[in-house]
Amino acid sequence: MTREATSPRGVQTLVGAAVVLTALGLAFGALRIPGEAGYGGVGPNFLPWVVAAALLVCGILIVREARTGGFREMAEPSGGERAWWPGVVWVSAGMLANAALITTIGFILGCTLCYLLAVQGLRRAQGERPGPRTMLVDIVTGLAISAPVFWLFTKFLAINLPGLTGTGWI
């Protein structure tokens, strides 16, 4: 690699370029999605186009920022020199547990468990040793995030997600 590519400004430019390429890839993929308008005049390709456009704007702004002086006012990175692998294990365990249990315990409880384990990994990476009260707060927060998402998808968007009961509310 050249010296420019390994400088902070060069790396920041590469990040912006990668975001632009990702946006173009999403836009190319959106071309293949049929655009017939569905309910409310919005077709299935609407959201991919919105995401592609937003990413393209962000990528262009990142490249502009990098080329005009780099990311200004950037705080020094926190944490250690290397990744803390037990944290990766906690987060991975949360995702795998959610994938394995979502059809058994439902979306809300599966996502809450995923959130709880991921936050435990992040807290422990920062040197915290969460007690019962902190874990209870994390469980309540996980429920407060996953329940409205579940209800939004199942009740308003009519997308079937696995529930704990047959009523469709949990």
Short mmCIF file of N, CA and C in Angstrom, two decimals:
data_model
loop_
_atom_site.label_atom_id
_atom_site.label_comp_id
_atom_site.label_asym_id
_atom_site.label_seq_id
_atom_site.Cartn_x
_atom_site.Cartn_y
_atom_site.Cartn_z
N MET A 1 0.84 -1.18 0.00
CA MET A 1 0.00 0.00 0.00
C MET A 1 0.88 1.24 0.00
N THR A 2 0.34 2.28 -0.57
CA THR A 2 1.08 3.53 -0.59
C THR A 2 0.99 4.20 0.77
N ARG A 3 1.85 5.20 0.93
CA ARG A 3 1.86 5.92 2.20
C ARG A 3 0.52 6.65 2.43
N GLU A 4 -0.05 7.20 1.35
CA GLU A 4 -1.34 7.90 1.45
C GLU A 4 -2.44 6.96 1.92
N ALA A 5 -2.45 5.71 1.42
CA ALA A 5 -3.51 4.75 1.77
C ALA A 5 -3.41 4.31 3.22
N THR A 6 -2.22 4.37 3.82
CA THR A 6 -2.08 3.93 5.21
C THR A 6 -2.15 5.08 6.19
N SER A 7 -2.21 6.32 5.70
CA SER A 7 -2.36 7.46 6.61
C SER A 7 -3.80 7.50 7.11
N PRO A 8 -4.04 8.18 8.23
CA PRO A 8 -5.43 8.27 8.71
C PRO A 8 -6.37 8.83 7.65
N ARG A 9 -5.92 9.85 6.90
CA ARG A 9 -6.75 10.44 5.86
C ARG A 9 -7.04 9.41 4.77
N GLY A 10 -6.03 8.61 4.39
CA GLY A 10 -6.21 7.59 3.36
C GLY A 10 -7.15 6.48 3.81
N VAL A 11 -7.01 6.05 5.06
CA VAL A 11 -7.89 5.01 5.60
C VAL A 11 -9.32 5.52 5.66
N GLN A 12 -9.49 6.77 6.08
CA GLN A 12 -10.82 7.36 6.16
C GLN A 12 -11.45 7.46 4.76
N THR A 13 -10.65 7.79 3.77
CA THR A 13 -11.14 7.84 2.39
C THR A 13 -11.56 6.45 1.93
N LEU A 14 -10.78 5.43 2.28
CA LEU A 14 -11.13 4.06 1.91
C LEU A 14 -12.44 3.62 2.57
N VAL A 15 -12.66 4.03 3.81
CA VAL A 15 -13.93 3.71 4.49
C VAL A 15 -15.09 4.35 3.74
N GLY A 16 -14.95 5.62 3.38
CA GLY A 16 -16.00 6.30 2.63
C GLY A 16 -16.24 5.65 1.29
N ALA A 17 -15.17 5.26 0.60
CA ALA A 17 -15.31 4.60 -0.69
C ALA A 17 -16.02 3.25 -0.54
N ALA A 18 -15.70 2.53 0.54
CA ALA A 18 -16.38 1.25 0.78
C ALA A 18 -17.87 1.46 1.02
N VAL A 19 -18.24 2.53 1.72
CA VAL A 19 -19.66 2.83 1.94
C VAL A 19 -20.33 3.16 0.60
N VAL A 20 -19.66 3.93 -0.25
CA VAL A 20 -20.21 4.26 -1.57
C VAL A 20 -20.39 2.99 -2.39
N LEU A 21 -19.40 2.10 -2.40
CA LEU A 21 -19.52 0.85 -3.15
C LEU A 21 -20.65 -0.03 -2.60
N THR A 22 -20.81 -0.05 -1.28
CA THR A 22 -21.92 -0.80 -0.69
C THR A 22 -23.25 -0.24 -1.15
N ALA A 23 -23.36 1.08 -1.18
CA ALA A 23 -24.59 1.73 -1.65
C ALA A 23 -24.87 1.37 -3.10
N LEU A 24 -23.84 1.40 -3.94
CA LEU A 24 -24.02 1.06 -5.35
C LEU A 24 -24.42 -0.42 -5.51
N GLY A 25 -23.84 -1.28 -4.68
CA GLY A 25 -24.23 -2.68 -4.70
C GLY A 25 -25.69 -2.88 -4.30
N LEU A 26 -26.13 -2.16 -3.27
CA LEU A 26 -27.54 -2.24 -2.87
C LEU A 26 -28.45 -1.71 -3.97
N ALA A 27 -28.04 -0.62 -4.61
CA ALA A 27 -28.84 -0.06 -5.70
C ALA A 27 -28.94 -1.05 -6.86
N PHE A 28 -27.83 -1.70 -7.17
CA PHE A 28 -27.85 -2.71 -8.23
C PHE A 28 -28.79 -3.85 -7.85
N GLY A 29 -28.76 -4.27 -6.59
CA GLY A 29 -29.68 -5.32 -6.14
C GLY A 29 -31.12 -4.86 -6.17
N ALA A 30 -31.37 -3.59 -5.88
CA ALA A 30 -32.74 -3.07 -5.91
C ALA A 30 -33.31 -3.05 -7.31
N LEU A 31 -32.44 -2.97 -8.31
CA LEU A 31 -32.91 -3.01 -9.70
C LEU A 31 -33.58 -4.34 -10.02
N ARG A 32 -33.17 -5.38 -9.33
CA ARG A 32 -33.70 -6.73 -9.60
C ARG A 32 -34.99 -7.03 -8.85
N ILE A 33 -35.38 -6.14 -7.95
CA ILE A 33 -36.62 -6.34 -7.19
C ILE A 33 -37.76 -5.72 -7.96
N PRO A 34 -38.86 -6.46 -8.16
CA PRO A 34 -39.98 -5.89 -8.91
C PRO A 34 -40.51 -4.64 -8.21
N GLY A 35 -40.93 -3.66 -8.99
CA GLY A 35 -41.35 -2.39 -8.44
C GLY A 35 -42.85 -2.15 -8.45
N GLU A 36 -43.65 -3.17 -8.70
CA GLU A 36 -45.09 -2.97 -8.70
C GLU A 36 -45.54 -2.46 -7.36
N ALA A 37 -46.30 -1.39 -7.39
CA ALA A 37 -46.78 -0.77 -6.14
C ALA A 37 -47.74 -1.72 -5.44
N GLY A 38 -47.56 -1.83 -4.16
CA GLY A 38 -48.43 -2.65 -3.34
C GLY A 38 -49.37 -1.78 -2.55
N TYR A 39 -49.67 -2.20 -1.36
CA TYR A 39 -50.56 -1.45 -0.48
C TYR A 39 -49.97 -0.08 -0.18
N GLY A 40 -50.73 0.95 -0.35
CA GLY A 40 -50.28 2.30 -0.07
C GLY A 40 -49.39 2.88 -1.15
N GLY A 41 -49.32 2.24 -2.33
CA GLY A 41 -48.53 2.76 -3.43
C GLY A 41 -47.04 2.54 -3.31
N VAL A 42 -46.60 1.75 -2.34
CA VAL A 42 -45.18 1.50 -2.14
C VAL A 42 -44.90 0.06 -2.50
N GLY A 43 -43.94 -0.14 -3.39
CA GLY A 43 -43.58 -1.49 -3.81
C GLY A 43 -42.48 -2.08 -2.95
N PRO A 44 -42.14 -3.34 -3.19
CA PRO A 44 -41.12 -4.01 -2.38
C PRO A 44 -39.71 -3.47 -2.59
N ASN A 45 -39.50 -2.70 -3.66
CA ASN A 45 -38.16 -2.17 -3.90
C ASN A 45 -37.96 -0.78 -3.28
N PHE A 46 -38.97 -0.25 -2.61
CA PHE A 46 -38.88 1.09 -2.05
C PHE A 46 -37.81 1.19 -0.96
N LEU A 47 -37.87 0.30 0.02
CA LEU A 47 -36.92 0.38 1.14
C LEU A 47 -35.48 0.15 0.69
N PRO A 48 -35.19 -0.83 -0.18
CA PRO A 48 -33.80 -0.96 -0.64
C PRO A 48 -33.29 0.31 -1.33
N TRP A 49 -34.15 1.00 -2.07
CA TRP A 49 -33.72 2.25 -2.72
C TRP A 49 -33.46 3.34 -1.68
N VAL A 50 -34.29 3.41 -0.66
CA VAL A 50 -34.08 4.41 0.39
C VAL A 50 -32.76 4.16 1.11
N VAL A 51 -32.50 2.91 1.45
CA VAL A 51 -31.25 2.57 2.15
C VAL A 51 -30.05 2.85 1.24
N ALA A 52 -30.14 2.46 -0.03
CA ALA A 52 -29.04 2.71 -0.96
C ALA A 52 -28.76 4.20 -1.10
N ALA A 53 -29.82 5.00 -1.22
CA ALA A 53 -29.64 6.45 -1.35
C ALA A 53 -29.01 7.04 -0.08
N ALA A 54 -29.50 6.62 1.09
CA ALA A 54 -28.96 7.14 2.34
C ALA A 54 -27.48 6.75 2.49
N LEU A 55 -27.15 5.50 2.17
CA LEU A 55 -25.75 5.07 2.25
C LEU A 55 -24.88 5.83 1.26
N LEU A 56 -25.39 6.09 0.07
CA LEU A 56 -24.62 6.83 -0.92
C LEU A 56 -24.30 8.24 -0.43
N VAL A 57 -25.31 8.90 0.13
CA VAL A 57 -25.08 10.25 0.68
C VAL A 57 -24.06 10.19 1.80
N CYS A 58 -24.20 9.22 2.71
CA CYS A 58 -23.24 9.10 3.82
C CYS A 58 -21.83 8.82 3.30
N GLY A 59 -21.71 7.92 2.33
CA GLY A 59 -20.40 7.60 1.78
C GLY A 59 -19.74 8.80 1.13
N ILE A 60 -20.52 9.56 0.37
CA ILE A 60 -19.97 10.75 -0.27
C ILE A 60 -19.52 11.77 0.79
N LEU A 61 -20.32 11.94 1.83
CA LEU A 61 -19.94 12.87 2.90
C LEU A 61 -18.69 12.40 3.65
N ILE A 62 -18.56 11.09 3.84
CA ILE A 62 -17.37 10.56 4.51
C ILE A 62 -16.13 10.82 3.66
N VAL A 63 -16.23 10.57 2.35
CA VAL A 63 -15.09 10.82 1.46
C VAL A 63 -14.74 12.31 1.46
N ARG A 64 -15.75 13.18 1.37
CA ARG A 64 -15.50 14.62 1.38
C ARG A 64 -14.81 15.03 2.68
N GLU A 65 -15.31 14.53 3.78
CA GLU A 65 -14.72 14.87 5.09
C GLU A 65 -13.27 14.40 5.16
N ALA A 66 -13.02 13.19 4.69
CA ALA A 66 -11.65 12.64 4.74
C ALA A 66 -10.71 13.43 3.84
N ARG A 67 -11.17 13.84 2.68
CA ARG A 67 -10.31 14.55 1.73
C ARG A 67 -10.09 16.01 2.11
N THR A 68 -10.94 16.57 2.96
CA THR A 68 -10.78 17.99 3.33
C THR A 68 -10.20 18.15 4.72
N GLY A 69 -9.45 17.18 5.17
CA GLY A 69 -8.79 17.35 6.46
C GLY A 69 -8.97 16.19 7.41
N GLY A 70 -9.68 15.19 7.02
CA GLY A 70 -9.87 14.04 7.91
C GLY A 70 -10.97 14.28 8.91
N PHE A 71 -11.26 13.28 9.66
CA PHE A 71 -12.35 13.37 10.64
C PHE A 71 -11.88 14.27 11.77
N ARG A 72 -12.46 15.43 11.84
CA ARG A 72 -12.07 16.41 12.84
C ARG A 72 -12.69 16.09 14.20
N GLU A 73 -12.06 16.59 15.21
CA GLU A 73 -12.60 16.45 16.56
C GLU A 73 -12.86 14.99 16.93
N MET A 74 -12.07 14.09 16.37
CA MET A 74 -12.26 12.68 16.63
C MET A 74 -11.61 12.31 17.97
N ALA A 75 -12.37 11.71 18.85
CA ALA A 75 -11.85 11.31 20.15
C ALA A 75 -10.87 10.15 19.99
N GLU A 76 -9.96 10.06 20.93
CA GLU A 76 -9.05 8.94 20.95
C GLU A 76 -9.84 7.67 21.23
N PRO A 77 -9.48 6.58 20.58
CA PRO A 77 -10.23 5.34 20.81
C PRO A 77 -10.08 4.86 22.25
N SER A 78 -11.16 4.32 22.78
CA SER A 78 -11.10 3.77 24.13
C SER A 78 -10.84 2.27 24.04
N GLY A 79 -10.55 1.69 25.15
CA GLY A 79 -10.35 0.25 25.18
C GLY A 79 -8.89 -0.13 25.05
N GLY A 80 -8.69 -1.41 24.92
CA GLY A 80 -7.34 -1.94 24.86
C GLY A 80 -6.78 -1.98 23.46
N GLU A 81 -5.58 -2.43 23.38
CA GLU A 81 -4.89 -2.55 22.09
C GLU A 81 -5.52 -3.63 21.23
N ARG A 82 -6.04 -4.66 21.86
CA ARG A 82 -6.58 -5.81 21.13
C ARG A 82 -8.02 -6.06 21.55
N ALA A 83 -8.68 -6.85 20.73
CA ALA A 83 -10.06 -7.22 21.04
C ALA A 83 -10.09 -8.07 22.30
N TRP A 84 -11.17 -7.92 23.06
CA TRP A 84 -11.35 -8.73 24.27
C TRP A 84 -12.25 -9.90 23.88
N TRP A 85 -11.64 -11.06 23.66
CA TRP A 85 -12.35 -12.20 23.10
C TRP A 85 -13.50 -12.72 23.95
N PRO A 86 -13.44 -12.68 25.27
CA PRO A 86 -14.62 -13.10 26.02
C PRO A 86 -15.86 -12.26 25.68
N GLY A 87 -15.67 -10.98 25.36
CA GLY A 87 -16.80 -10.15 24.95
C GLY A 87 -17.40 -10.62 23.64
N VAL A 88 -16.53 -11.03 22.72
CA VAL A 88 -17.00 -11.57 21.44
C VAL A 88 -17.81 -12.84 21.69
N VAL A 89 -17.36 -13.65 22.63
CA VAL A 89 -18.08 -14.89 22.96
C VAL A 89 -19.47 -14.56 23.53
N TRP A 90 -19.56 -13.56 24.42
CA TRP A 90 -20.85 -13.17 25.00
C TRP A 90 -21.81 -12.72 23.90
N VAL A 91 -21.34 -11.83 23.01
CA VAL A 91 -22.21 -11.31 21.95
C VAL A 91 -22.61 -12.44 20.99
N SER A 92 -21.65 -13.29 20.63
CA SER A 92 -21.95 -14.41 19.74
C SER A 92 -22.94 -15.38 20.38
N ALA A 93 -22.77 -15.62 21.67
CA ALA A 93 -23.69 -16.51 22.38
C ALA A 93 -25.10 -15.93 22.35
N GLY A 94 -25.23 -14.62 22.49
CA GLY A 94 -26.54 -13.99 22.43
C GLY A 94 -27.20 -14.19 21.08
N MET A 95 -26.44 -13.98 20.02
CA MET A 95 -27.01 -14.15 18.68
C MET A 95 -27.36 -15.61 18.40
N LEU A 96 -26.48 -16.52 18.78
CA LEU A 96 -26.75 -17.94 18.55
C LEU A 96 -27.92 -18.44 19.38
N ALA A 97 -28.01 -17.98 20.63
CA ALA A 97 -29.14 -18.38 21.48
C ALA A 97 -30.45 -17.87 20.89
N ASN A 98 -30.45 -16.65 20.40
CA ASN A 98 -31.65 -16.10 19.78
C ASN A 98 -32.05 -16.94 18.57
N ALA A 99 -31.08 -17.25 17.71
CA ALA A 99 -31.38 -18.05 16.52
C ALA A 99 -31.89 -19.44 16.88
N ALA A 100 -31.32 -20.03 17.92
CA ALA A 100 -31.70 -21.39 18.30
C ALA A 100 -33.05 -21.44 19.02
N LEU A 101 -33.38 -20.39 19.76
CA LEU A 101 -34.56 -20.44 20.63
C LEU A 101 -35.75 -19.63 20.16
N ILE A 102 -35.62 -18.86 19.10
CA ILE A 102 -36.68 -17.92 18.73
C ILE A 102 -37.99 -18.63 18.41
N THR A 103 -37.93 -19.81 17.82
CA THR A 103 -39.18 -20.52 17.51
C THR A 103 -39.75 -21.21 18.75
N THR A 104 -38.95 -21.38 19.78
CA THR A 104 -39.41 -22.03 21.01
C THR A 104 -39.94 -21.01 22.02
N ILE A 105 -39.19 -19.94 22.24
CA ILE A 105 -39.60 -18.98 23.27
C ILE A 105 -40.17 -17.70 22.68
N GLY A 106 -40.20 -17.59 21.38
CA GLY A 106 -40.79 -16.44 20.72
C GLY A 106 -39.80 -15.31 20.48
N PHE A 107 -40.22 -14.38 19.63
CA PHE A 107 -39.37 -13.27 19.22
C PHE A 107 -38.98 -12.38 20.40
N ILE A 108 -39.95 -12.01 21.21
CA ILE A 108 -39.69 -11.05 22.29
C ILE A 108 -38.68 -11.59 23.29
N LEU A 109 -38.91 -12.80 23.79
CA LEU A 109 -37.98 -13.37 24.77
C LEU A 109 -36.64 -13.71 24.14
N GLY A 110 -36.65 -14.19 22.88
CA GLY A 110 -35.40 -14.49 22.20
C GLY A 110 -34.54 -13.25 22.01
N CYS A 111 -35.16 -12.16 21.58
CA CYS A 111 -34.40 -10.91 21.39
C CYS A 111 -33.96 -10.32 22.72
N THR A 112 -34.78 -10.47 23.74
CA THR A 112 -34.40 -9.99 25.07
C THR A 112 -33.18 -10.74 25.57
N LEU A 113 -33.16 -12.05 25.38
CA LEU A 113 -32.00 -12.86 25.78
C LEU A 113 -30.77 -12.45 24.99
N CYS A 114 -30.93 -12.23 23.69
CA CYS A 114 -29.82 -11.78 22.85
C CYS A 114 -29.27 -10.45 23.36
N TYR A 115 -30.16 -9.51 23.67
CA TYR A 115 -29.76 -8.20 24.18
C TYR A 115 -29.02 -8.35 25.50
N LEU A 116 -29.57 -9.16 26.40
CA LEU A 116 -28.96 -9.35 27.72
C LEU A 116 -27.54 -9.88 27.59
N LEU A 117 -27.35 -10.92 26.79
CA LEU A 117 -26.01 -11.51 26.66
C LEU A 117 -25.04 -10.56 25.96
N ALA A 118 -25.51 -9.85 24.94
CA ALA A 118 -24.63 -8.91 24.23
C ALA A 118 -24.20 -7.78 25.16
N VAL A 119 -25.14 -7.24 25.93
CA VAL A 119 -24.80 -6.15 26.85
C VAL A 119 -23.86 -6.65 27.94
N GLN A 120 -24.03 -7.89 28.38
CA GLN A 120 -23.10 -8.44 29.37
C GLN A 120 -21.68 -8.45 28.82
N GLY A 121 -21.54 -8.86 27.56
CA GLY A 121 -20.22 -8.86 26.94
C GLY A 121 -19.63 -7.47 26.85
N LEU A 122 -20.45 -6.49 26.48
CA LEU A 122 -19.96 -5.12 26.37
C LEU A 122 -19.62 -4.53 27.74
N ARG A 123 -20.46 -4.82 28.73
CA ARG A 123 -20.17 -4.32 30.08
C ARG A 123 -18.88 -4.92 30.62
N ARG A 124 -18.73 -6.21 30.44
CA ARG A 124 -17.54 -6.88 30.96
C ARG A 124 -16.28 -6.43 30.22
N ALA A 125 -16.42 -6.08 28.94
CA ALA A 125 -15.27 -5.56 28.18
C ALA A 125 -14.81 -4.23 28.75
N GLN A 126 -15.73 -3.48 29.36
CA GLN A 126 -15.39 -2.21 29.99
C GLN A 126 -14.93 -2.39 31.43
N GLY A 127 -14.85 -3.63 31.90
CA GLY A 127 -14.36 -3.90 33.25
C GLY A 127 -15.45 -3.96 34.31
N GLU A 128 -16.70 -3.83 33.92
CA GLU A 128 -17.81 -3.91 34.88
C GLU A 128 -18.09 -5.37 35.20
N ARG A 129 -18.59 -5.60 36.39
CA ARG A 129 -19.09 -6.91 36.79
C ARG A 129 -20.53 -6.69 37.23
N PRO A 130 -21.48 -6.78 36.30
CA PRO A 130 -22.87 -6.44 36.60
C PRO A 130 -23.47 -7.31 37.70
N GLY A 131 -24.20 -6.65 38.56
CA GLY A 131 -24.90 -7.34 39.63
C GLY A 131 -26.34 -7.65 39.22
N PRO A 132 -27.12 -8.21 40.13
CA PRO A 132 -28.51 -8.58 39.81
C PRO A 132 -29.37 -7.39 39.37
N ARG A 133 -29.17 -6.23 40.00
CA ARG A 133 -29.98 -5.06 39.64
C ARG A 133 -29.70 -4.62 38.20
N THR A 134 -28.42 -4.60 37.82
CA THR A 134 -28.04 -4.21 36.47
C THR A 134 -28.59 -5.21 35.46
N MET A 135 -28.53 -6.49 35.81
CA MET A 135 -29.07 -7.50 34.89
C MET A 135 -30.58 -7.36 34.74
N LEU A 136 -31.27 -7.03 35.82
CA LEU A 136 -32.72 -6.81 35.76
C LEU A 136 -33.03 -5.61 34.86
N VAL A 137 -32.25 -4.54 35.00
CA VAL A 137 -32.43 -3.37 34.13
C VAL A 137 -32.20 -3.75 32.68
N ASP A 138 -31.19 -4.57 32.41
CA ASP A 138 -30.92 -5.00 31.04
C ASP A 138 -32.06 -5.86 30.49
N ILE A 139 -32.64 -6.70 31.31
CA ILE A 139 -33.78 -7.52 30.87
C ILE A 139 -34.97 -6.64 30.53
N VAL A 140 -35.27 -5.69 31.40
CA VAL A 140 -36.40 -4.78 31.16
C VAL A 140 -36.14 -3.95 29.90
N THR A 141 -34.91 -3.49 29.72
CA THR A 141 -34.57 -2.73 28.52
C THR A 141 -34.72 -3.59 27.27
N GLY A 142 -34.27 -4.83 27.32
CA GLY A 142 -34.43 -5.75 26.19
C GLY A 142 -35.89 -5.97 25.85
N LEU A 143 -36.73 -6.13 26.89
CA LEU A 143 -38.17 -6.27 26.65
C LEU A 143 -38.77 -4.99 26.07
N ALA A 144 -38.31 -3.85 26.57
CA ALA A 144 -38.83 -2.56 26.09
C ALA A 144 -38.45 -2.30 24.64
N ILE A 145 -37.38 -2.89 24.18
CA ILE A 145 -36.98 -2.74 22.78
C ILE A 145 -37.68 -3.78 21.90
N SER A 146 -37.68 -5.03 22.33
CA SER A 146 -38.17 -6.10 21.45
C SER A 146 -39.69 -6.17 21.36
N ALA A 147 -40.41 -5.85 22.42
CA ALA A 147 -41.88 -5.94 22.37
C ALA A 147 -42.49 -4.98 21.35
N PRO A 148 -42.12 -3.70 21.35
CA PRO A 148 -42.70 -2.82 20.32
C PRO A 148 -42.31 -3.22 18.91
N VAL A 149 -41.09 -3.73 18.73
CA VAL A 149 -40.68 -4.18 17.40
C VAL A 149 -41.56 -5.35 16.96
N PHE A 150 -41.79 -6.29 17.87
CA PHE A 150 -42.65 -7.44 17.58
C PHE A 150 -44.06 -6.99 17.20
N TRP A 151 -44.63 -6.10 17.99
CA TRP A 151 -45.98 -5.63 17.71
C TRP A 151 -46.05 -4.82 16.43
N LEU A 152 -45.03 -4.04 16.16
CA LEU A 152 -45.00 -3.27 14.91
C LEU A 152 -45.02 -4.21 13.72
N PHE A 153 -44.17 -5.22 13.75
CA PHE A 153 -44.10 -6.14 12.62
C PHE A 153 -45.35 -7.01 12.51
N THR A 154 -45.85 -7.54 13.61
CA THR A 154 -46.97 -8.47 13.53
C THR A 154 -48.32 -7.78 13.37
N LYS A 155 -48.54 -6.68 14.07
CA LYS A 155 -49.85 -6.04 14.06
C LYS A 155 -50.01 -5.00 12.95
N PHE A 156 -48.95 -4.24 12.68
CA PHE A 156 -49.09 -3.15 11.72
C PHE A 156 -48.59 -3.52 10.33
N LEU A 157 -47.55 -4.34 10.24
CA LEU A 157 -47.00 -4.72 8.95
C LEU A 157 -47.45 -6.11 8.50
N ALA A 158 -48.14 -6.83 9.38
CA ALA A 158 -48.67 -8.17 9.09
C ALA A 158 -47.56 -9.14 8.67
N ILE A 159 -46.42 -9.04 9.33
CA ILE A 159 -45.31 -9.96 9.09
C ILE A 159 -45.28 -10.95 10.25
N ASN A 160 -45.30 -12.21 9.92
CA ASN A 160 -45.34 -13.24 10.95
C ASN A 160 -43.98 -13.41 11.61
N LEU A 161 -43.95 -13.21 12.90
CA LEU A 161 -42.77 -13.49 13.71
C LEU A 161 -43.19 -14.51 14.76
N PRO A 162 -42.27 -15.38 15.17
CA PRO A 162 -42.64 -16.39 16.15
C PRO A 162 -43.00 -15.77 17.49
N GLY A 163 -44.14 -16.16 18.00
CA GLY A 163 -44.60 -15.69 19.30
C GLY A 163 -44.55 -16.79 20.32
N LEU A 164 -44.69 -16.41 21.57
CA LEU A 164 -44.70 -17.39 22.65
C LEU A 164 -46.08 -18.03 22.78
N THR A 165 -47.12 -17.23 22.53
CA THR A 165 -48.49 -17.73 22.62
C THR A 165 -49.16 -17.63 21.25
N GLY A 166 -50.31 -18.21 21.12
CA GLY A 166 -51.06 -18.15 19.88
C GLY A 166 -51.83 -16.87 19.69
N THR A 167 -51.87 -16.01 20.68
CA THR A 167 -52.65 -14.78 20.59
C THR A 167 -52.00 -13.75 19.68
N GLY A 168 -50.70 -13.82 19.49
CA GLY A 168 -49.99 -12.87 18.67
C GLY A 168 -49.55 -11.62 19.41
N TRP A 169 -49.79 -11.57 20.73
CA TRP A 169 -49.38 -10.40 21.50
C TRP A 169 -48.10 -10.63 22.27
N ILE A 170 -47.67 -11.86 22.43
CA ILE A 170 -46.41 -12.16 23.13
C ILE A 170 -45.62 -13.16 22.30
#
